[in-house]
Amino acid sequence: MGVKEYLLKRIAEVGTIHMTLLDPDKVTAREFKELALMVQEYGSDALMVGGSLGISEGQLDEYLSTIKDSLKIPVILFPGSVANLSKHADAVFFLSVLNSTDPYFIVGAQIQASVLLVKRFRNLEPISLAYIIVGDGGAVGYVSNARPIPYDRDDIALAYAYAAQLMGFDMIYLEAGSGARESVRPRMVSRVKKLVSKPLIVGGGIRDPERASELALAGADAIVTGTIIEEKPELIKDIIRAVHEGGITRKRNLEGN
């Protein structure tokens, strides 16, 4: 079973999946392995690996090789640049920052990466991802020269998300940015999910089980948490549970209608 197929299957089963994002630039190799094994034990459905700054291919290889034989959930690369590829992962989010003002982050880097995927990383399953920056935008918004969508402009998010679906992306990601003061708002998630049928991923600024549950109930098919795992790992078990419980509740409500 491919990684994309696995993710879709899990979404069908639980309504909303949880994905953990770990940035090798913020933890040691030992901490990386410990956190990866911990979130797997707690029920996270996939491990995303990447960051906006400072990660080399060699560092990725070093970190991922430590978990390759002990991790059962898929490892998906979340690259901040074309250097963030590794043969030790299972898949890569082939992402395009749709609201960047720089064509390089919309299609230029992707052209470079496509050559690398063909020549050096054929084992990586590419999953095309429309990456839409919301609110603060965080480091990724700054680095990618994005024009973040204001938290309260659901109409703009709807336009970008529907354009992404029409353009054929596999998945759509609403991202408030790592360490954002506020997550994407549930209202925006709900309105976008009513319009698009593609899996909707939401991340950035999700710091507690209550907000994770709200976003799952609003319509998020996948919720990503990263910074909170580095800062308060004791919360992650409850966040993962809240994601799954919120997704299952929404799924049952939809099936009951």
PDB file of C-alpha atoms in Angstrom:
ATOM      1  CA  MET A   1       0.000   0.000   0.000  1.00  0.00           C
ATOM      2  CA  GLY A   2       1.339   3.418  -0.971  1.00  0.00           C
ATOM      3  CA  VAL A   3       1.575   6.265   1.532  1.00  0.00           C
ATOM      4  CA  LYS A   4      -1.169   8.330  -0.107  1.00  0.00           C
ATOM      5  CA  GLU A   5      -3.458   5.299  -0.148  1.00  0.00           C
ATOM      6  CA  TYR A   6      -2.667   4.645   3.505  1.00  0.00           C
ATOM      7  CA  LEU A   7      -3.476   8.241   4.494  1.00  0.00           C
ATOM      8  CA  LEU A   8      -6.794   8.156   2.624  1.00  0.00           C
ATOM      9  CA  LYS A   9      -7.656   4.825   4.229  1.00  0.00           C
ATOM     10  CA  ARG A  10      -6.961   6.159   7.712  1.00  0.00           C
ATOM     11  CA  ILE A  11      -9.011   9.288   7.022  1.00  0.00           C
ATOM     12  CA  ALA A  12     -11.909   7.075   5.924  1.00  0.00           C
ATOM     13  CA  GLU A  13     -11.555   5.062   9.138  1.00  0.00           C
ATOM     14  CA  VAL A  14     -11.231   7.805  11.766  1.00  0.00           C
ATOM     15  CA  GLY A  15     -12.411  10.983  10.046  1.00  0.00           C
ATOM     16  CA  THR A  16      -9.345  12.996  11.010  1.00  0.00           C
ATOM     17  CA  ILE A  17      -5.773  11.748  11.216  1.00  0.00           C
ATOM     18  CA  HIS A  18      -2.877  13.199  13.178  1.00  0.00           C
ATOM     19  CA  MET A  19       0.539  13.842  11.669  1.00  0.00           C
ATOM     20  CA  THR A  20       3.588  14.804  13.688  1.00  0.00           C
ATOM     21  CA  LEU A  21       6.059  17.300  12.239  1.00  0.00           C
ATOM     22  CA  LEU A  22       9.634  17.091  13.488  1.00  0.00           C
ATOM     23  CA  ASP A  23      12.322  19.564  12.467  1.00  0.00           C
ATOM     24  CA  PRO A  24      15.820  18.001  12.644  1.00  0.00           C
ATOM     25  CA  ASP A  25      17.282  21.481  13.046  1.00  0.00           C
ATOM     26  CA  LYS A  26      15.576  21.882  16.436  1.00  0.00           C
ATOM     27  CA  VAL A  27      16.402  18.558  18.105  1.00  0.00           C
ATOM     28  CA  THR A  28      19.368  16.218  18.437  1.00  0.00           C
ATOM     29  CA  ALA A  29      19.406  12.875  16.619  1.00  0.00           C
ATOM     30  CA  ARG A  30      18.692  11.108  19.906  1.00  0.00           C
ATOM     31  CA  GLU A  31      15.758  13.408  20.715  1.00  0.00           C
ATOM     32  CA  PHE A  32      14.449  12.961  17.182  1.00  0.00           C
ATOM     33  CA  LYS A  33      14.353   9.193  17.569  1.00  0.00           C
ATOM     34  CA  GLU A  34      12.790   9.363  21.025  1.00  0.00           C
ATOM     35  CA  LEU A  35      10.063  11.755  19.883  1.00  0.00           C
ATOM     36  CA  ALA A  36       9.341   9.750  16.717  1.00  0.00           C
ATOM     37  CA  LEU A  37       8.901   6.534  18.691  1.00  0.00           C
ATOM     38  CA  MET A  38       6.840   8.324  21.325  1.00  0.00           C
ATOM     39  CA  VAL A  39       4.295   9.779  18.893  1.00  0.00           C
ATOM     40  CA  GLN A  40       4.026   6.425  17.137  1.00  0.00           C
ATOM     41  CA  GLU A  41       3.213   4.793  20.459  1.00  0.00           C
ATOM     42  CA  TYR A  42       0.608   7.475  21.180  1.00  0.00           C
ATOM     43  CA  GLY A  43      -1.158   6.879  17.869  1.00  0.00           C
ATOM     44  CA  SER A  44       0.080   9.537  15.461  1.00  0.00           C
ATOM     45  CA  ASP A  45      -0.696   8.342  11.939  1.00  0.00           C
ATOM     46  CA  ALA A  46       2.384   9.631  10.112  1.00  0.00           C
ATOM     47  CA  LEU A  47       5.670  11.417  10.718  1.00  0.00           C
ATOM     48  CA  MET A  48       6.455  14.511   8.693  1.00  0.00           C
ATOM     49  CA  VAL A  49      10.099  15.600   8.656  1.00  0.00           C
ATOM     50  CA  GLY A  50      11.339  18.977   7.549  1.00  0.00           C
ATOM     51  CA  GLY A  51      11.744  22.646   8.331  1.00  0.00           C
ATOM     52  CA  SER A  52      12.066  26.060   6.757  1.00  0.00           C
ATOM     53  CA  LEU A  53      15.731  26.625   7.596  1.00  0.00           C
ATOM     54  CA  GLY A  54      19.023  24.885   8.111  1.00  0.00           C
ATOM     55  CA  ILE A  55      18.546  21.224   7.137  1.00  0.00           C
ATOM     56  CA  SER A  56      20.988  19.479   4.831  1.00  0.00           C
ATOM     57  CA  GLU A  57      20.562  16.200   2.973  1.00  0.00           C
ATOM     58  CA  GLY A  58      23.306  14.687   5.132  1.00  0.00           C
ATOM     59  CA  GLN A  59      21.558  15.677   8.349  1.00  0.00           C
ATOM     60  CA  LEU A  60      18.280  14.222   7.082  1.00  0.00           C
ATOM     61  CA  ASP A  61      19.971  10.951   6.189  1.00  0.00           C
ATOM     62  CA  GLU A  62      21.625  10.774   9.608  1.00  0.00           C
ATOM     63  CA  TYR A  63      18.403  11.395  11.524  1.00  0.00           C
ATOM     64  CA  LEU A  64      16.132   9.210   9.400  1.00  0.00           C
ATOM     65  CA  SER A  65      18.535   6.278   9.372  1.00  0.00           C
ATOM     66  CA  THR A  66      18.190   6.069  13.171  1.00  0.00           C
ATOM     67  CA  ILE A  67      14.452   5.338  12.962  1.00  0.00           C
ATOM     68  CA  LYS A  68      14.208   3.472   9.668  1.00  0.00           C
ATOM     69  CA  ASP A  69      14.065  -0.011  11.209  1.00  0.00           C
ATOM     70  CA  SER A  70      11.936   0.829  14.261  1.00  0.00           C
ATOM     71  CA  LEU A  71       9.209   3.113  12.899  1.00  0.00           C
ATOM     72  CA  LYS A  72       6.069   1.539  11.431  1.00  0.00           C
ATOM     73  CA  ILE A  73       4.146   4.698  10.502  1.00  0.00           C
ATOM     74  CA  PRO A  74       5.156   6.317   7.199  1.00  0.00           C
ATOM     75  CA  VAL A  75       7.820   9.005   7.075  1.00  0.00           C
ATOM     76  CA  ILE A  76       6.875  11.878   4.781  1.00  0.00           C
ATOM     77  CA  LEU A  77       9.383  14.568   3.870  1.00  0.00           C
ATOM     78  CA  PHE A  78       8.123  18.130   4.219  1.00  0.00           C
ATOM     79  CA  PRO A  79      10.897  19.943   2.356  1.00  0.00           C
ATOM     80  CA  GLY A  80      11.872  23.544   2.856  1.00  0.00           C
ATOM     81  CA  SER A  81      14.223  23.337  -0.126  1.00  0.00           C
ATOM     82  CA  VAL A  82      15.390  20.921  -2.821  1.00  0.00           C
ATOM     83  CA  ALA A  83      18.175  19.876  -0.428  1.00  0.00           C
ATOM     84  CA  ASN A  84      15.626  18.353   1.951  1.00  0.00           C
ATOM     85  CA  LEU A  85      15.306  14.957   0.256  1.00  0.00           C
ATOM     86  CA  SER A  86      16.406  11.607   1.643  1.00  0.00           C
ATOM     87  CA  LYS A  87      16.264   8.025   0.427  1.00  0.00           C
ATOM     88  CA  HIS A  88      15.442   6.944   3.999  1.00  0.00           C
ATOM     89  CA  ALA A  89      11.892   8.386   3.857  1.00  0.00           C
ATOM     90  CA  ASP A  90       8.798   6.794   2.341  1.00  0.00           C
ATOM     91  CA  ALA A  91       7.208   9.765   0.591  1.00  0.00           C
ATOM     92  CA  VAL A  92       7.567  13.484  -0.023  1.00  0.00           C
ATOM     93  CA  PHE A  93       4.969  16.214   0.003  1.00  0.00           C
ATOM     94  CA  PHE A  94       5.610  17.731  -3.427  1.00  0.00           C
ATOM     95  CA  LEU A  95       4.383  21.113  -2.329  1.00  0.00           C
ATOM     96  CA  SER A  96       3.708  24.398  -4.054  1.00  0.00           C
ATOM     97  CA  VAL A  97       3.291  27.583  -1.995  1.00  0.00           C
ATOM     98  CA  LEU A  98       0.275  28.905  -3.877  1.00  0.00           C
ATOM     99  CA  ASN A  99       0.190  32.341  -2.270  1.00  0.00           C
ATOM    100  CA  SER A 100       3.899  33.049  -2.651  1.00  0.00           C
ATOM    101  CA  THR A 101       4.794  36.179  -4.590  1.00  0.00           C
ATOM    102  CA  ASP A 102       7.902  34.434  -5.935  1.00  0.00           C
ATOM    103  CA  PRO A 103       7.361  31.997  -8.834  1.00  0.00           C
ATOM    104  CA  TYR A 104      10.303  29.944  -7.559  1.00  0.00           C
ATOM    105  CA  PHE A 105       8.232  28.664  -4.632  1.00  0.00           C
ATOM    106  CA  ILE A 106       5.208  27.995  -6.821  1.00  0.00           C
ATOM    107  CA  VAL A 107       6.900  26.044  -9.619  1.00  0.00           C
ATOM    108  CA  GLY A 108      10.645  26.775  -9.868  1.00  0.00           C
ATOM    109  CA  ALA A 109      11.844  24.637  -6.949  1.00  0.00           C
ATOM    110  CA  GLN A 110       9.429  21.922  -8.039  1.00  0.00           C
ATOM    111  CA  ILE A 111      11.071  21.692 -11.457  1.00  0.00           C
ATOM    112  CA  GLN A 112      14.460  21.242  -9.791  1.00  0.00           C
ATOM    113  CA  ALA A 113      13.076  18.685  -7.359  1.00  0.00           C
ATOM    114  CA  SER A 114      11.387  16.666 -10.102  1.00  0.00           C
ATOM    115  CA  VAL A 115      14.775  16.021 -11.701  1.00  0.00           C
ATOM    116  CA  LEU A 116      16.184  14.835  -8.378  1.00  0.00           C
ATOM    117  CA  LEU A 117      13.191  12.543  -7.796  1.00  0.00           C
ATOM    118  CA  VAL A 118      13.758  10.886 -11.157  1.00  0.00           C
ATOM    119  CA  LYS A 119      17.539  10.621 -10.942  1.00  0.00           C
ATOM    120  CA  ARG A 120      18.238   9.963  -7.265  1.00  0.00           C
ATOM    121  CA  PHE A 121      15.101   9.405  -5.202  1.00  0.00           C
ATOM    122  CA  ARG A 122      12.839   7.072  -7.141  1.00  0.00           C
ATOM    123  CA  ASN A 123      11.877   5.308  -3.913  1.00  0.00           C
ATOM    124  CA  LEU A 124      10.095   8.430  -2.643  1.00  0.00           C
ATOM    125  CA  GLU A 125       6.375   8.552  -3.366  1.00  0.00           C
ATOM    126  CA  PRO A 126       5.463  12.125  -4.363  1.00  0.00           C
ATOM    127  CA  ILE A 127       2.160  13.470  -3.000  1.00  0.00           C
ATOM    128  CA  SER A 128       1.267  16.803  -4.566  1.00  0.00           C
ATOM    129  CA  LEU A 129       0.315  19.397  -1.969  1.00  0.00           C
ATOM    130  CA  ALA A 130      -1.194  22.852  -2.348  1.00  0.00           C
ATOM    131  CA  TYR A 131       0.390  24.822   0.478  1.00  0.00           C
ATOM    132  CA  ILE A 132      -1.604  27.892   1.502  1.00  0.00           C
ATOM    133  CA  ILE A 133      -0.172  30.202   4.169  1.00  0.00           C
ATOM    134  CA  VAL A 134      -2.629  31.780   6.615  1.00  0.00           C
ATOM    135  CA  GLY A 135      -2.337  34.331   9.413  1.00  0.00           C
ATOM    136  CA  ASP A 136       1.155  34.888  10.792  1.00  0.00           C
ATOM    137  CA  GLY A 137       2.750  32.555   8.279  1.00  0.00           C
ATOM    138  CA  GLY A 138       5.741  31.882  10.527  1.00  0.00           C
ATOM    139  CA  ALA A 139       9.191  31.213   9.125  1.00  0.00           C
ATOM    140  CA  VAL A 140       7.825  29.451   6.052  1.00  0.00           C
ATOM    141  CA  GLY A 141       5.753  32.488   5.128  1.00  0.00           C
ATOM    142  CA  TYR A 142       8.796  34.736   5.389  1.00  0.00           C
ATOM    143  CA  VAL A 143      11.195  32.418   3.571  1.00  0.00           C
ATOM    144  CA  SER A 144       8.770  31.660   0.739  1.00  0.00           C
ATOM    145  CA  ASN A 145       7.787  35.306   0.232  1.00  0.00           C
ATOM    146  CA  ALA A 146       4.146  34.464   0.822  1.00  0.00           C
ATOM    147  CA  ARG A 147       1.269  36.876   1.238  1.00  0.00           C
ATOM    148  CA  PRO A 148      -0.491  35.161   4.150  1.00  0.00           C
ATOM    149  CA  ILE A 149      -4.274  35.101   4.062  1.00  0.00           C
ATOM    150  CA  PRO A 150      -5.711  37.021   7.047  1.00  0.00           C
ATOM    151  CA  TYR A 151      -7.350  34.790   9.656  1.00  0.00           C
ATOM    152  CA  ASP A 152     -10.772  36.285   8.979  1.00  0.00           C
ATOM    153  CA  ARG A 153     -10.700  36.234   5.157  1.00  0.00           C
ATOM    154  CA  ASP A 154     -12.438  32.937   4.533  1.00  0.00           C
ATOM    155  CA  ASP A 155     -13.333  34.095   1.026  1.00  0.00           C
ATOM    156  CA  ILE A 156      -9.683  34.294  -0.036  1.00  0.00           C
ATOM    157  CA  ALA A 157      -8.912  30.885   1.466  1.00  0.00           C
ATOM    158  CA  LEU A 158     -11.908  29.439  -0.389  1.00  0.00           C
ATOM    159  CA  ALA A 159     -10.637  30.844  -3.677  1.00  0.00           C
ATOM    160  CA  TYR A 160      -7.150  29.405  -3.211  1.00  0.00           C
ATOM    161  CA  ALA A 161      -8.412  26.023  -2.012  1.00  0.00           C
ATOM    162  CA  TYR A 162     -10.865  25.597  -4.870  1.00  0.00           C
ATOM    163  CA  ALA A 163      -8.208  26.676  -7.368  1.00  0.00           C
ATOM    164  CA  ALA A 164      -5.901  24.029  -5.873  1.00  0.00           C
ATOM    165  CA  GLN A 165      -8.562  21.361  -6.380  1.00  0.00           C
ATOM    166  CA  LEU A 166      -9.171  22.430  -9.962  1.00  0.00           C
ATOM    167  CA  MET A 167      -5.432  22.330 -10.616  1.00  0.00           C
ATOM    168  CA  GLY A 168      -5.327  18.697  -9.511  1.00  0.00           C
ATOM    169  CA  PHE A 169      -3.357  18.726  -6.257  1.00  0.00           C
ATOM    170  CA  ASP A 170      -3.688  15.548  -4.183  1.00  0.00           C
ATOM    171  CA  MET A 171      -4.131  17.439  -0.912  1.00  0.00           C
ATOM    172  CA  ILE A 172      -4.599  20.983   0.396  1.00  0.00           C
ATOM    173  CA  TYR A 173      -2.768  22.354   3.440  1.00  0.00           C
ATOM    174  CA  LEU A 174      -3.882  25.456   5.366  1.00  0.00           C
ATOM    175  CA  GLU A 175      -0.816  26.503   7.366  1.00  0.00           C
ATOM    176  CA  ALA A 176      -0.651  29.203  10.047  1.00  0.00           C
ATOM    177  CA  GLY A 177       3.092  28.694  10.464  1.00  0.00           C
ATOM    178  CA  SER A 178       5.270  27.052  13.078  1.00  0.00           C
ATOM    179  CA  GLY A 179       4.704  28.617  16.480  1.00  0.00           C
ATOM    180  CA  ALA A 180       1.911  30.896  15.204  1.00  0.00           C
ATOM    181  CA  ARG A 181       0.072  32.926  17.849  1.00  0.00           C
ATOM    182  CA  GLU A 182      -3.194  31.488  16.566  1.00  0.00           C
ATOM    183  CA  SER A 183      -4.162  28.475  14.479  1.00  0.00           C
ATOM    184  CA  VAL A 184      -6.275  28.585  11.352  1.00  0.00           C
ATOM    185  CA  ARG A 185      -9.778  29.284  12.622  1.00  0.00           C
ATOM    186  CA  PRO A 186     -12.386  26.504  12.650  1.00  0.00           C
ATOM    187  CA  ARG A 187     -14.809  28.649  10.633  1.00  0.00           C
ATOM    188  CA  MET A 188     -12.317  28.905   7.757  1.00  0.00           C
ATOM    189  CA  VAL A 189     -11.720  25.149   7.890  1.00  0.00           C
ATOM    190  CA  SER A 190     -15.446  24.435   7.853  1.00  0.00           C
ATOM    191  CA  ARG A 191     -16.137  26.691   4.894  1.00  0.00           C
ATOM    192  CA  VAL A 192     -13.207  25.363   2.864  1.00  0.00           C
ATOM    193  CA  LYS A 193     -14.134  21.737   3.556  1.00  0.00           C
ATOM    194  CA  LYS A 194     -17.719  22.337   2.394  1.00  0.00           C
ATOM    195  CA  LEU A 195     -16.369  23.506  -0.965  1.00  0.00           C
ATOM    196  CA  VAL A 196     -13.504  21.101  -1.690  1.00  0.00           C
ATOM    197  CA  SER A 197     -13.430  17.310  -1.757  1.00  0.00           C
ATOM    198  CA  LYS A 198      -9.648  16.920  -1.590  1.00  0.00           C
ATOM    199  CA  PRO A 199      -8.183  15.974   1.812  1.00  0.00           C
ATOM    200  CA  LEU A 200      -7.723  19.114   3.888  1.00  0.00           C
ATOM    201  CA  ILE A 201      -4.691  19.363   6.184  1.00  0.00           C
ATOM    202  CA  VAL A 202      -4.471  22.037   8.892  1.00  0.00           C
ATOM    203  CA  GLY A 203      -1.377  22.998  10.873  1.00  0.00           C
ATOM    204  CA  GLY A 204       0.355  25.738  12.815  1.00  0.00           C
ATOM    205  CA  GLY A 205      -0.464  27.208  16.219  1.00  0.00           C
ATOM    206  CA  ILE A 206      -2.321  24.129  17.522  1.00  0.00           C
ATOM    207  CA  ARG A 207      -1.252  23.967  21.148  1.00  0.00           C
ATOM    208  CA  ASP A 208      -3.933  22.084  23.037  1.00  0.00           C
ATOM    209  CA  PRO A 209      -6.436  19.219  22.674  1.00  0.00           C
ATOM    210  CA  GLU A 210      -9.397  21.618  22.667  1.00  0.00           C
ATOM    211  CA  ARG A 211      -8.311  23.452  19.526  1.00  0.00           C
ATOM    212  CA  ALA A 212      -7.298  20.181  17.861  1.00  0.00           C
ATOM    213  CA  SER A 213     -10.785  18.800  18.524  1.00  0.00           C
ATOM    214  CA  GLU A 214     -12.461  21.969  17.221  1.00  0.00           C
ATOM    215  CA  LEU A 215     -10.530  21.774  13.959  1.00  0.00           C
ATOM    216  CA  ALA A 216     -11.331  18.078  13.510  1.00  0.00           C
ATOM    217  CA  LEU A 217     -15.026  18.740  14.114  1.00  0.00           C
ATOM    218  CA  ALA A 218     -14.887  21.684  11.699  1.00  0.00           C
ATOM    219  CA  GLY A 219     -13.727  19.480   8.842  1.00  0.00           C
ATOM    220  CA  ALA A 220      -9.971  19.006   8.911  1.00  0.00           C
ATOM    221  CA  ASP A 221      -9.049  15.617   7.437  1.00  0.00           C
ATOM    222  CA  ALA A 222      -5.565  15.811   8.946  1.00  0.00           C
ATOM    223  CA  ILE A 223      -4.074  17.908  11.732  1.00  0.00           C
ATOM    224  CA  VAL A 224      -0.351  18.570  12.035  1.00  0.00           C
ATOM    225  CA  THR A 225       1.405  19.500  15.264  1.00  0.00           C
ATOM    226  CA  GLY A 226       5.084  20.219  15.571  1.00  0.00           C
ATOM    227  CA  THR A 227       6.274  22.986  17.903  1.00  0.00           C
ATOM    228  CA  ILE A 228       4.150  21.798  20.824  1.00  0.00           C
ATOM    229  CA  ILE A 229       5.859  18.381  20.665  1.00  0.00           C
ATOM    230  CA  GLU A 230       9.251  20.023  21.111  1.00  0.00           C
ATOM    231  CA  GLU A 231       8.060  22.396  23.856  1.00  0.00           C
ATOM    232  CA  LYS A 232       5.471  20.327  25.772  1.00  0.00           C
ATOM    233  CA  PRO A 233       5.694  16.676  24.708  1.00  0.00           C
ATOM    234  CA  GLU A 234       3.472  15.681  27.625  1.00  0.00           C
ATOM    235  CA  LEU A 235       0.468  17.171  25.765  1.00  0.00           C
ATOM    236  CA  ILE A 236       0.841  15.200  22.558  1.00  0.00           C
ATOM    237  CA  LYS A 237      -0.978  12.072  23.725  1.00  0.00           C
ATOM    238  CA  ASP A 238      -4.100  14.073  24.570  1.00  0.00           C
ATOM    239  CA  ILE A 239      -3.864  16.061  21.339  1.00  0.00           C
ATOM    240  CA  ILE A 240      -3.700  12.899  19.228  1.00  0.00           C
ATOM    241  CA  ARG A 241      -6.667  11.445  21.100  1.00  0.00           C
ATOM    242  CA  ALA A 242      -8.632  14.682  20.618  1.00  0.00           C
ATOM    243  CA  VAL A 243      -7.909  14.659  16.885  1.00  0.00           C
ATOM    244  CA  HIS A 244      -9.174  11.106  16.430  1.00  0.00           C
ATOM    245  CA  GLU A 245     -12.187  11.543  18.693  1.00  0.00           C
ATOM    246  CA  GLY A 246     -13.175  14.775  16.947  1.00  0.00           C
ATOM    247  CA  GLY A 247     -12.804  13.135  13.551  1.00  0.00           C
ATOM    248  CA  ILE A 248     -14.850  10.088  14.530  1.00  0.00           C
ATOM    249  CA  THR A 249     -17.602  12.306  15.954  1.00  0.00           C
ATOM    250  CA  ARG A 250     -17.752  14.374  12.754  1.00  0.00           C
ATOM    251  CA  LYS A 251     -17.757  11.196  10.662  1.00  0.00           C
ATOM    252  CA  ARG A 252     -20.691   9.769  12.648  1.00  0.00           C
ATOM    253  CA  ASN A 253     -22.588  13.058  12.400  1.00  0.00           C
ATOM    254  CA  LEU A 254     -22.162  13.088   8.614  1.00  0.00           C
ATOM    255  CA  GLU A 255     -23.204   9.468   8.306  1.00  0.00           C
ATOM    256  CA  GLY A 256     -26.286  10.176  10.427  1.00  0.00           C
ATOM    257  CA  ASN A 257     -27.509  12.944   8.126  1.00  0.00           C
TER     258      ASN A 257
END
